[in-house]
XYZ file of C-alpha atoms in Angstrom:
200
model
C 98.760 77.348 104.022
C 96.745 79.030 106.781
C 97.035 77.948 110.402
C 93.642 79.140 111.393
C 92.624 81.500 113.934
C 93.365 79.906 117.120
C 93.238 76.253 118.310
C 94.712 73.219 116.243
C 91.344 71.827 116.538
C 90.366 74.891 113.718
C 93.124 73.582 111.218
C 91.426 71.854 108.243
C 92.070 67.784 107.745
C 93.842 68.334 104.642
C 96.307 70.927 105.966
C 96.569 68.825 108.896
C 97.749 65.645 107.196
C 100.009 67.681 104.745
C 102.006 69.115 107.321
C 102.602 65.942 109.014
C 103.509 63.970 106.058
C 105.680 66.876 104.677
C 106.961 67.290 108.496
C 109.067 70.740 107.055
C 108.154 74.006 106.455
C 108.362 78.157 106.932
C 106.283 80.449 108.743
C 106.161 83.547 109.241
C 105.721 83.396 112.673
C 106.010 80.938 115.446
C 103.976 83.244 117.347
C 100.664 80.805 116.686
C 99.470 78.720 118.991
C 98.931 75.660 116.833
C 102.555 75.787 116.396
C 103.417 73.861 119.372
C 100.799 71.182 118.748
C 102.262 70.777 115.389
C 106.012 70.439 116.661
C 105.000 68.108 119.304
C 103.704 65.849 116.607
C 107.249 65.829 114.723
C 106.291 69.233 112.512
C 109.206 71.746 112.026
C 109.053 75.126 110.806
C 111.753 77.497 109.377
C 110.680 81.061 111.026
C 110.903 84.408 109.404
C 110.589 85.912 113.357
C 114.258 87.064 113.046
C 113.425 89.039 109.550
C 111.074 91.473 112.098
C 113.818 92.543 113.765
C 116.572 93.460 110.835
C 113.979 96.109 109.608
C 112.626 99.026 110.330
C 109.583 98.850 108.404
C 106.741 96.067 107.722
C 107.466 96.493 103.854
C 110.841 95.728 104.153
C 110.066 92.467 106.251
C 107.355 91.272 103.895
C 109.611 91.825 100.775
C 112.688 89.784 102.210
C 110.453 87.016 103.336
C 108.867 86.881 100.216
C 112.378 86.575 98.396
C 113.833 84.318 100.428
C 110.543 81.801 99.926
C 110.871 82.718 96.544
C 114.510 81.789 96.084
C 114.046 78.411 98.026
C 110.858 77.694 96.035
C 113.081 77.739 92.563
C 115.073 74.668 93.675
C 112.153 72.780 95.065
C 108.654 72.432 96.565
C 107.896 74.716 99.748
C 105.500 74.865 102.521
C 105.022 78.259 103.806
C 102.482 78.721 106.888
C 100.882 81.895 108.736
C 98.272 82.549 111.221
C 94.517 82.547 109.854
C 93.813 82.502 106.417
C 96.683 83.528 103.427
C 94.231 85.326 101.677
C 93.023 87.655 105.279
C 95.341 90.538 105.710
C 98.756 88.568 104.573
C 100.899 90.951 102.789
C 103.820 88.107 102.151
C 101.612 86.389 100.450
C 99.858 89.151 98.222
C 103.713 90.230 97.281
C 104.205 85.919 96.300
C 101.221 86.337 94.293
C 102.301 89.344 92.066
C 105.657 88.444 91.553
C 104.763 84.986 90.502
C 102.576 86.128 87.988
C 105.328 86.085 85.003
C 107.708 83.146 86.894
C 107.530 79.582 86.249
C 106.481 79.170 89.576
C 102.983 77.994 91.054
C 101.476 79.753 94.082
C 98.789 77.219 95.655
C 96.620 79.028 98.642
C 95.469 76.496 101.076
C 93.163 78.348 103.980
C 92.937 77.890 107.411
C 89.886 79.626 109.704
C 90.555 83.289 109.360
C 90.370 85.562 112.575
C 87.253 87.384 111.155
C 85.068 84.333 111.874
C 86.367 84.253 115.352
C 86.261 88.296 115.677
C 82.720 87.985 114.673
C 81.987 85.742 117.261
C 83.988 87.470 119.649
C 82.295 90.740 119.413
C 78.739 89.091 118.668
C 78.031 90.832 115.232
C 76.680 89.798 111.992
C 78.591 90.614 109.007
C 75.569 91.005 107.060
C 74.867 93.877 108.638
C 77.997 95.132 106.436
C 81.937 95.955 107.838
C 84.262 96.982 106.730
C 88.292 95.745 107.569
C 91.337 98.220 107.117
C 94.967 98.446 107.886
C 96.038 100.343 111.278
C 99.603 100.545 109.558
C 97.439 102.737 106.473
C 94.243 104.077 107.842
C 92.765 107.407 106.290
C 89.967 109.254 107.703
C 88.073 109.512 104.010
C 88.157 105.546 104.079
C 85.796 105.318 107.203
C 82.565 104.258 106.456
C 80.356 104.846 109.915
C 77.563 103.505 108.497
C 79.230 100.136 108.840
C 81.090 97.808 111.412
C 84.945 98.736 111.215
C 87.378 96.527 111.825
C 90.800 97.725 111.969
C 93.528 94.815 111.566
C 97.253 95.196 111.975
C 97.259 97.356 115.409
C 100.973 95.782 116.733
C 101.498 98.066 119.302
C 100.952 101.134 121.162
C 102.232 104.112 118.572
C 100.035 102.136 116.001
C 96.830 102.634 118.200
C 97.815 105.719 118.947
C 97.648 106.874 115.138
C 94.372 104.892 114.965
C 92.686 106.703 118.221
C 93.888 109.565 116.298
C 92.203 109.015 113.262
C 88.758 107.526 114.469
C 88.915 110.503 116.953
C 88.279 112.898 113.798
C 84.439 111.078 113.041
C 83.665 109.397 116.061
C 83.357 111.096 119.423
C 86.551 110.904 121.997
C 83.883 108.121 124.562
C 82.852 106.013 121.351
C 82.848 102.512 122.555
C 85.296 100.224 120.500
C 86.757 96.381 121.068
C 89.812 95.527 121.393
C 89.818 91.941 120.481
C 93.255 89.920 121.016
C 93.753 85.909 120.380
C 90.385 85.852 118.396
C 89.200 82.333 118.239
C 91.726 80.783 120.671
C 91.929 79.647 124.195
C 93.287 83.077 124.790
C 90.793 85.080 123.428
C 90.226 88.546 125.157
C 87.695 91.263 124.463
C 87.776 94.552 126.374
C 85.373 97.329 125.624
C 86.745 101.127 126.200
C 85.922 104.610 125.150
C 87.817 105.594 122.220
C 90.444 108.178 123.830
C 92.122 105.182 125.689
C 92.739 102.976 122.610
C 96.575 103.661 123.372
């Protein structure tokens, strides 16, 4: 189930109610600021936060949470939350999905707001106009479309943006403007505009 972008306001009514009558679940992160809201009404989560720390990479982290929700879900129904949408840039949740496939076990995707809506908003574009969203852990100058809005997800901290500046810097020029766009779609929402070579 996805807890939306920002406020609990932004959580739909039916994920709303479930997690209250369920009142148990996991999440990947208690990093969310609907979190809170939800434990003050009587909601508790099981967090993976711990799993982040055991492992060098992002891989390895998404793989054991994905086991360990997949070992609990064999002996009964599970809840499993994260921030925005499941379907928007969750990796836990694309490894659930293929290693479901051939298990007598049902994966049910329940979405919350993702943060693109509120990104959009943030940064006042249309995504008509065309985008296009990539991973800061995988980027690769031949993916870069510059014909299009690029939104680069993923960016956890400062080498991370530092490979990014890197890579933009080989099509863009060093003083292209670019966003950085933190909290999208919550009360904490903060968009600051820089030249390129001081992404990092």
């Amino acid at each position: 189930m996805g807890l939306g972008a920002g406020t609990i306001e932004q959580i739909p009514l039916g994920i709303y109610r479930t997690l209250l009558k369920e009142g148990k679940c996991f999440t990947r992160t208690m990093d969310h600021p609907v979190i809170n809201d939800l434990k003050a009404e009587g909601v508790q989560f099981i967090s993976f936060d711990d799993v982040y720390e055991k492992h060098p990479a992002f891989e390895q982290v998404y793989e054991e949470i994905a086991g360990t929700l997949l070992e609990e879900a064999k002996k009964r129904s599970i809840i499993y939350t994260v921030p925005g949408h499941p379907m928007v840039a969750e990796k836990t949740v694309q490894i659930l999905l293929e290693k479901t496939e051939n298990m007598d076990i049902e994966v049910v995707v329940e979405g919350g707001q993702s943060f693109l809506d509120a990104l959009f908003q943030a940064v006042k574009i249309d995504p008509i106009e065309g985008f296009q969203l990539l991973d800061g852990n995988d980027l690769k100058r031949e993916e870069l479309k510059m014909t299009q809005h690029l939104i680069i997800g993923q960016v956890y901290d400062a080498y991370i943006a530092s490979e990014v500046k890197l890579t933009l810097m080989e099509k863009y020029p060093d003083d292209y403007q670019v966003a950085i766009v933190t909290a999208a779609g919550s009360d904490s929402e903060r968009v600051l505009y820089l030249p390129l070579y001081e992404l990092d």
